[in-house]
C-alpha positions as a printed Julia matrix, in Angstrom:
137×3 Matrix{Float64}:
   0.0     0.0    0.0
   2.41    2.22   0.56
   4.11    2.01  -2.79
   0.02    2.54  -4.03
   0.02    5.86  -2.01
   3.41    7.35  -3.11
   2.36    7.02  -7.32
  -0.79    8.64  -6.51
   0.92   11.66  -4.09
   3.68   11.62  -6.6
   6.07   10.9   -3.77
   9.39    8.67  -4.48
   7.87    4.8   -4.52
  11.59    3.84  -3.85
  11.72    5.63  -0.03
   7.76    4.35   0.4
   9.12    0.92  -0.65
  12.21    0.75   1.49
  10.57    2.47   4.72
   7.56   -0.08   3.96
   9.01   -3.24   3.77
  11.17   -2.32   7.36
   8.89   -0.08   9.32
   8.28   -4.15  11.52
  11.72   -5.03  11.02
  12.23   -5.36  15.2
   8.16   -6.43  16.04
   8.97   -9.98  16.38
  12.23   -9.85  18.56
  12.14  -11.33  21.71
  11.49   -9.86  24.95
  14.85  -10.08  26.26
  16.8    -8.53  23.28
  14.38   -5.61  22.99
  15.02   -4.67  26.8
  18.47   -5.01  26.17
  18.78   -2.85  22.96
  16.21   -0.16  24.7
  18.37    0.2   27.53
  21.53    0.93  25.19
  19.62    3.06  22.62
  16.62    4.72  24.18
  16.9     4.67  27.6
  14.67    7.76  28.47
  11.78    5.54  26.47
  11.82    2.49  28.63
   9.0     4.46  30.39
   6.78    4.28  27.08
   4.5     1.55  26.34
   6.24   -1.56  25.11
   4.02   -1.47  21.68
   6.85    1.49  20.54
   9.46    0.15  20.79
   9.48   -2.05  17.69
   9.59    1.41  15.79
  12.39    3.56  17.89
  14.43   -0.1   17.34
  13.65   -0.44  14.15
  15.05    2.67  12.94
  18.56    1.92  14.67
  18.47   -0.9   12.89
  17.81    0.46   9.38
  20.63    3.03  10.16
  23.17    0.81  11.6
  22.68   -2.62  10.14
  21.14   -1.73   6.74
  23.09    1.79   6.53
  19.64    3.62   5.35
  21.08    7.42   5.91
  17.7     9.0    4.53
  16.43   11.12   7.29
  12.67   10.61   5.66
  12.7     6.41   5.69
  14.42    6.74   9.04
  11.26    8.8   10.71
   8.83    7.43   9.14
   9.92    4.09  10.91
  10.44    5.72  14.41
   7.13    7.32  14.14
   4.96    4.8   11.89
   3.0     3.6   15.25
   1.33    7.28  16.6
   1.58    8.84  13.03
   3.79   11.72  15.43
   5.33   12.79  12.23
   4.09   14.99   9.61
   6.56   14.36   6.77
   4.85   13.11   3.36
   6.55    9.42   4.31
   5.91    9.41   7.41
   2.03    9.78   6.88
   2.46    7.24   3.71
   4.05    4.77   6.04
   1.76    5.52   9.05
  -1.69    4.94   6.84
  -0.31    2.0    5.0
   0.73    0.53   8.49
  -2.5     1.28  10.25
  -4.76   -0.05   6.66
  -3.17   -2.9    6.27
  -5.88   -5.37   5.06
  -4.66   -8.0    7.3
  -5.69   -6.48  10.38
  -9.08   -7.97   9.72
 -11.21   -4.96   9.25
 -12.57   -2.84   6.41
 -10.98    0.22   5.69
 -11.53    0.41   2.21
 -13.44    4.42   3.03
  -9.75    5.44   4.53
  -7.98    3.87   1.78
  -9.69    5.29  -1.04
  -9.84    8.78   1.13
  -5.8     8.87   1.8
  -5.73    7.89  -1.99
  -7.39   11.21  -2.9
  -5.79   13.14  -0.52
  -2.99   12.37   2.06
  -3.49   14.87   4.8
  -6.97   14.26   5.1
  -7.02    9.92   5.12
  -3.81   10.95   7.44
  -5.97   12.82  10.16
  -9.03   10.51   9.99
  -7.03    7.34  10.07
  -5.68    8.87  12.93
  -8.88   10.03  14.33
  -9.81    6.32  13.92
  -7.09    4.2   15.65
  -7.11    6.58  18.77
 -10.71    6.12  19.0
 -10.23    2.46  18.21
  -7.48    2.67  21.24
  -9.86    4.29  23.74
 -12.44    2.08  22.84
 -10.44   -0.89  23.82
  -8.67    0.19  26.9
């Protein structure tokens, strides 16, 4: 999806690409290696719920194992869980993360609205997952 959002933004599909394929690089590493790299990296996060750190870890490892110096793929994989960035990748990265079809519900209205026009499907998806948050907790 996010290489579908870049072509119709006219944003570079090679940065969407890249940032897409390793925004979940670090969500499946186990418990005990996460603390560990936390407490070298990000310290003053440890605080934060546990769901964010997948994305603060995954962009140390895009910079320092895959050498990916482009600030843009780089943020948009720190911030691709809370959509706290407001670069053109970031919100590209952030929809396509949060839209994914495989998270079992229809989005289809946001994905044809982000489609259209980024900002907007950026702010309601957005609007949706915290809502979808508070409803849950």
């Amino acid at each position: 999806m996010a290489v579908e959002l870049a072509r119709a933004h006219n944003y570079d599909e090679k940065k969407a690409y890249t940032a897409g394929v390793f925004h979940d690089i670090c969500k499946e590493l186990p418990y005990k290696k996460t603390m560990e790299l936390m407490k070298k990296h990000f310290k003053n996060k440890l605080k934060n719920p546990g769901y964010l750190f997948h994305a603060y870890l995954g962009m140390v490892f895009a910079r320092d194992k895959l050498l990916i110096k482009d600030e843009e793929i780089l943020n948009s994989i720190y911030h691709h869980v809370l959509g706290t960035d407001d670069g053109t990748l970031s919100k590209i990265i952030y929809i396509s993360d949060k839209l994914d079809p495989s998270r079992g519900y229809d989005s289809s209205y946001l994905i044809k609205l982000s489609l259209k026009n980024l900002d907007l499907g950026f702010k309601q998806t957005r609007y949706e997952s915290n809502r979808y948050n508070k409803e849950k907790n």
